[in-house]
Every structure is written in structure tokens, then in C-alpha cells.
Amino acid sequence: MPGPRSKPEAEDGHAARLAALADRLRRAQAAEIRLDEKLRQLQAEQEENRRRAREEFGTDDPDELRHIAEARRAEADSMLRELEAALDAAEEAIAQATPDGAAPR
């Protein structure tokens, strides 16, 4: 088992440990600054998105926006089904109008 270190060795060890801790503190402070900047950026983006939502949809409430999106999606699905039905009817009318019953190409 090693014996106790001499006073200069102990001081050198403490100094090295303090230097390492100071370096970690500087890195942590730099990371905190970067995170604060990122937070401010995200907050600004969120506020801009809310402003745009209020302008376009009259609200920035997430539940209301979700309801609006669902209603628009349902409306688009309905319109798509109507279009498909109209295309099917047009293809059938064309097939009936051709002599051999096949749609022209």
C-alpha cells in the first residue's frame, strides 16, 4: 500500500484536479450559453408559428388547430371520393359509347 504523498505532490494533485474542474466548468458554461441561445431561437419560432396560425386560422390553440386539420382532411377525402366516382362514371360512359365496349386509348 503506498504511503501518504508528500505535501508538494498533494498540492500538484489538487492543482491538477482544480484545473480539470475549471475546464469542465468552462465547457458546461459554454454548453449552457448554447442551450440558452437555442431555447430563445425555438421560443421565437414558436411565437412566429402561433402568430401565423392566428392569422391564417383565427386561433393558435393546439386543440382547435387539430380539429381544423381533421375537418380539412375529411373534406379533402370526401372531395377525392367524389372525383374518383366522377372519373369512374366518365370511364363507364366512354366505354358504353365505343363500339367494342373498351375505353379508347
JSON list of C-alpha atoms in Angstrom, two decimals:
[
{"chain": "A", "resi": 1, "resn": "MET", "atom": "CA", "xyz": [0.00, 0.00, 0.00]},
{"chain": "A", "resi": 2, "resn": "PRO", "atom": "CA", "xyz": [1.53, 3.34, -0.96]},
{"chain": "A", "resi": 3, "resn": "GLY", "atom": "CA", "xyz": [2.30, 5.73, 1.78]},
{"chain": "A", "resi": 4, "resn": "PRO", "atom": "CA", "xyz": [0.97, 9.26, 2.14]},
{"chain": "A", "resi": 5, "resn": "ARG", "atom": "CA", "xyz": [2.03, 11.67, -0.54]},
{"chain": "A", "resi": 6, "resn": "SER", "atom": "CA", "xyz": [4.37, 14.48, 0.25]},
{"chain": "A", "resi": 7, "resn": "LYS", "atom": "CA", "xyz": [2.92, 17.97, 0.54]},
{"chain": "A", "resi": 8, "resn": "PRO", "atom": "CA", "xyz": [4.21, 19.17, -2.89]},
{"chain": "A", "resi": 9, "resn": "GLU", "atom": "CA", "xyz": [2.78, 16.03, -4.58]},
{"chain": "A", "resi": 10, "resn": "ALA", "atom": "CA", "xyz": [-0.56, 16.55, -2.88]},
{"chain": "A", "resi": 11, "resn": "GLU", "atom": "CA", "xyz": [-0.63, 20.21, -3.92]},
{"chain": "A", "resi": 12, "resn": "ASP", "atom": "CA", "xyz": [0.23, 19.25, -7.50]},
{"chain": "A", "resi": 13, "resn": "GLY", "atom": "CA", "xyz": [-2.61, 16.71, -7.45]},
{"chain": "A", "resi": 14, "resn": "HIS", "atom": "CA", "xyz": [-5.03, 19.29, -6.09]},
{"chain": "A", "resi": 15, "resn": "ALA", "atom": "CA", "xyz": [-3.92, 21.86, -8.65]},
{"chain": "A", "resi": 16, "resn": "ALA", "atom": "CA", "xyz": [-4.37, 19.36, -11.48]},
{"chain": "A", "resi": 17, "resn": "ARG", "atom": "CA", "xyz": [-7.80, 18.40, -10.16]},
{"chain": "A", "resi": 18, "resn": "LEU", "atom": "CA", "xyz": [-8.78, 22.07, -9.84]},
{"chain": "A", "resi": 19, "resn": "ALA", "atom": "CA", "xyz": [-7.57, 22.76, -13.39]},
{"chain": "A", "resi": 20, "resn": "ALA", "atom": "CA", "xyz": [-9.62, 19.82, -14.70]},
{"chain": "A", "resi": 21, "resn": "LEU", "atom": "CA", "xyz": [-12.68, 21.01, -12.78]},
{"chain": "A", "resi": 22, "resn": "ALA", "atom": "CA", "xyz": [-12.20, 24.56, -14.07]},
{"chain": "A", "resi": 23, "resn": "ASP", "atom": "CA", "xyz": [-12.04, 23.23, -17.63]},
{"chain": "A", "resi": 24, "resn": "ARG", "atom": "CA", "xyz": [-15.24, 21.20, -17.09]},
{"chain": "A", "resi": 25, "resn": "LEU", "atom": "CA", "xyz": [-16.92, 24.29, -15.64]},
{"chain": "A", "resi": 26, "resn": "ARG", "atom": "CA", "xyz": [-15.97, 26.39, -18.68]},
{"chain": "A", "resi": 27, "resn": "ARG", "atom": "CA", "xyz": [-17.30, 23.71, -21.03]},
{"chain": "A", "resi": 28, "resn": "ALA", "atom": "CA", "xyz": [-20.52, 23.43, -19.03]},
{"chain": "A", "resi": 29, "resn": "GLN", "atom": "CA", "xyz": [-20.96, 27.21, -19.08]},
{"chain": "A", "resi": 30, "resn": "ALA", "atom": "CA", "xyz": [-20.37, 27.30, -22.85]},
{"chain": "A", "resi": 31, "resn": "ALA", "atom": "CA", "xyz": [-22.92, 24.49, -23.30]},
{"chain": "A", "resi": 32, "resn": "GLU", "atom": "CA", "xyz": [-25.39, 26.40, -21.14]},
{"chain": "A", "resi": 33, "resn": "ILE", "atom": "CA", "xyz": [-24.94, 29.50, -23.29]},
{"chain": "A", "resi": 34, "resn": "ARG", "atom": "CA", "xyz": [-25.52, 27.46, -26.47]},
{"chain": "A", "resi": 35, "resn": "LEU", "atom": "CA", "xyz": [-28.62, 25.87, -24.96]},
{"chain": "A", "resi": 36, "resn": "ASP", "atom": "CA", "xyz": [-29.96, 29.27, -23.87]},
{"chain": "A", "resi": 37, "resn": "GLU", "atom": "CA", "xyz": [-29.47, 30.58, -27.42]},
{"chain": "A", "resi": 38, "resn": "LYS", "atom": "CA", "xyz": [-31.21, 27.51, -28.86]},
{"chain": "A", "resi": 39, "resn": "LEU", "atom": "CA", "xyz": [-34.08, 27.96, -26.39]},
{"chain": "A", "resi": 40, "resn": "ARG", "atom": "CA", "xyz": [-34.52, 31.60, -27.39]},
{"chain": "A", "resi": 41, "resn": "GLN", "atom": "CA", "xyz": [-34.48, 30.60, -31.07]},
{"chain": "A", "resi": 42, "resn": "LEU", "atom": "CA", "xyz": [-37.11, 27.90, -30.52]},
{"chain": "A", "resi": 43, "resn": "GLN", "atom": "CA", "xyz": [-39.26, 30.27, -28.49]},
{"chain": "A", "resi": 44, "resn": "ALA", "atom": "CA", "xyz": [-39.09, 32.86, -31.28]},
{"chain": "A", "resi": 45, "resn": "GLU", "atom": "CA", "xyz": [-40.03, 30.20, -33.86]},
{"chain": "A", "resi": 46, "resn": "GLN", "atom": "CA", "xyz": [-42.91, 29.05, -31.68]},
{"chain": "A", "resi": 47, "resn": "GLU", "atom": "CA", "xyz": [-44.21, 32.60, -31.32]},
{"chain": "A", "resi": 48, "resn": "GLU", "atom": "CA", "xyz": [-43.93, 33.13, -35.09]},
{"chain": "A", "resi": 49, "resn": "ASN", "atom": "CA", "xyz": [-45.82, 29.88, -35.71]},
{"chain": "A", "resi": 50, "resn": "ARG", "atom": "CA", "xyz": [-48.51, 30.95, -33.26]},
{"chain": "A", "resi": 51, "resn": "ARG", "atom": "CA", "xyz": [-48.79, 34.34, -34.95]},
{"chain": "A", "resi": 52, "resn": "ARG", "atom": "CA", "xyz": [-49.15, 32.68, -38.35]},
{"chain": "A", "resi": 53, "resn": "ALA", "atom": "CA", "xyz": [-51.75, 30.25, -37.01]},
{"chain": "A", "resi": 54, "resn": "ARG", "atom": "CA", "xyz": [-53.78, 33.11, -35.51]},
{"chain": "A", "resi": 55, "resn": "GLU", "atom": "CA", "xyz": [-53.52, 34.98, -38.80]},
{"chain": "A", "resi": 56, "resn": "GLU", "atom": "CA", "xyz": [-54.47, 32.02, -41.01]},
{"chain": "A", "resi": 57, "resn": "PHE", "atom": "CA", "xyz": [-56.91, 30.09, -38.79]},
{"chain": "A", "resi": 58, "resn": "GLY", "atom": "CA", "xyz": [-58.05, 32.64, -36.24]},
{"chain": "A", "resi": 59, "resn": "THR", "atom": "CA", "xyz": [-56.59, 30.68, -33.34]},
{"chain": "A", "resi": 60, "resn": "ASP", "atom": "CA", "xyz": [-53.34, 29.31, -32.00]},
{"chain": "A", "resi": 61, "resn": "ASP", "atom": "CA", "xyz": [-54.96, 26.77, -29.67]},
{"chain": "A", "resi": 62, "resn": "PRO", "atom": "CA", "xyz": [-53.47, 23.34, -30.47]},
{"chain": "A", "resi": 63, "resn": "ASP", "atom": "CA", "xyz": [-56.77, 21.51, -29.92]},
{"chain": "A", "resi": 64, "resn": "GLU", "atom": "CA", "xyz": [-58.66, 23.87, -32.21]},
{"chain": "A", "resi": 65, "resn": "LEU", "atom": "CA", "xyz": [-55.93, 23.65, -34.85]},
{"chain": "A", "resi": 66, "resn": "ARG", "atom": "CA", "xyz": [-56.05, 19.84, -34.65]},
{"chain": "A", "resi": 67, "resn": "HIS", "atom": "CA", "xyz": [-59.84, 19.97, -35.11]},
{"chain": "A", "resi": 68, "resn": "ILE", "atom": "CA", "xyz": [-59.45, 22.30, -38.11]},
{"chain": "A", "resi": 69, "resn": "ALA", "atom": "CA", "xyz": [-56.83, 19.98, -39.64]},
{"chain": "A", "resi": 70, "resn": "GLU", "atom": "CA", "xyz": [-59.03, 16.92, -39.13]},
{"chain": "A", "resi": 71, "resn": "ALA", "atom": "CA", "xyz": [-62.03, 18.70, -40.68]},
{"chain": "A", "resi": 72, "resn": "ARG", "atom": "CA", "xyz": [-59.97, 19.76, -43.71]},
{"chain": "A", "resi": 73, "resn": "ARG", "atom": "CA", "xyz": [-58.57, 16.26, -44.09]},
{"chain": "A", "resi": 74, "resn": "ALA", "atom": "CA", "xyz": [-62.11, 14.80, -44.02]},
{"chain": "A", "resi": 75, "resn": "GLU", "atom": "CA", "xyz": [-63.24, 17.39, -46.57]},
{"chain": "A", "resi": 76, "resn": "ALA", "atom": "CA", "xyz": [-60.32, 16.54, -48.86]},
{"chain": "A", "resi": 77, "resn": "ASP", "atom": "CA", "xyz": [-61.05, 12.80, -48.53]},
{"chain": "A", "resi": 78, "resn": "SER", "atom": "CA", "xyz": [-64.69, 13.43, -49.45]},
{"chain": "A", "resi": 79, "resn": "MET", "atom": "CA", "xyz": [-63.70, 15.51, -52.46]},
{"chain": "A", "resi": 80, "resn": "LEU", "atom": "CA", "xyz": [-61.29, 12.78, -53.56]},
{"chain": "A", "resi": 81, "resn": "ARG", "atom": "CA", "xyz": [-64.02, 10.12, -53.34]},
{"chain": "A", "resi": 82, "resn": "GLU", "atom": "CA", "xyz": [-66.33, 12.37, -55.41]},
{"chain": "A", "resi": 83, "resn": "LEU", "atom": "CA", "xyz": [-63.63, 12.84, -58.02]},
{"chain": "A", "resi": 84, "resn": "GLU", "atom": "CA", "xyz": [-62.97, 9.09, -58.18]},
{"chain": "A", "resi": 85, "resn": "ALA", "atom": "CA", "xyz": [-66.71, 8.45, -58.64]},
{"chain": "A", "resi": 86, "resn": "ALA", "atom": "CA", "xyz": [-66.90, 11.06, -61.42]},
{"chain": "A", "resi": 87, "resn": "LEU", "atom": "CA", "xyz": [-63.89, 9.51, -63.17]},
{"chain": "A", "resi": 88, "resn": "ASP", "atom": "CA", "xyz": [-65.41, 6.04, -62.88]},
{"chain": "A", "resi": 89, "resn": "ALA", "atom": "CA", "xyz": [-68.69, 7.34, -64.35]},
{"chain": "A", "resi": 90, "resn": "ALA", "atom": "CA", "xyz": [-66.83, 9.07, -67.19]},
{"chain": "A", "resi": 91, "resn": "GLU", "atom": "CA", "xyz": [-64.86, 5.92, -68.00]},
{"chain": "A", "resi": 92, "resn": "GLU", "atom": "CA", "xyz": [-68.06, 3.87, -68.00]},
{"chain": "A", "resi": 93, "resn": "ALA", "atom": "CA", "xyz": [-69.82, 6.38, -70.27]},
{"chain": "A", "resi": 94, "resn": "ILE", "atom": "CA", "xyz": [-66.88, 6.30, -72.68]},
{"chain": "A", "resi": 95, "resn": "ALA", "atom": "CA", "xyz": [-66.82, 2.50, -72.63]},
{"chain": "A", "resi": 96, "resn": "GLN", "atom": "CA", "xyz": [-70.54, 2.37, -73.42]},
{"chain": "A", "resi": 97, "resn": "ALA", "atom": "CA", "xyz": [-70.14, 4.92, -76.21]},
{"chain": "A", "resi": 98, "resn": "THR", "atom": "CA", "xyz": [-67.42, 2.97, -78.01]},
{"chain": "A", "resi": 99, "resn": "PRO", "atom": "CA", "xyz": [-68.45, 0.18, -80.41]},
{"chain": "A", "resi": 100, "resn": "ASP", "atom": "CA", "xyz": [-66.31, -2.56, -78.82]},
{"chain": "A", "resi": 101, "resn": "GLY", "atom": "CA", "xyz": [-67.02, -1.50, -75.20]},
{"chain": "A", "resi": 102, "resn": "ALA", "atom": "CA", "xyz": [-63.39, -0.71, -74.46]},
{"chain": "A", "resi": 103, "resn": "ALA", "atom": "CA", "xyz": [-62.26, 2.71, -73.44]},
{"chain": "A", "resi": 104, "resn": "PRO", "atom": "CA", "xyz": [-60.28, 4.44, -76.20]},
{"chain": "A", "resi": 105, "resn": "ARG", "atom": "CA", "xyz": [-56.57, 4.90, -75.63]}
]
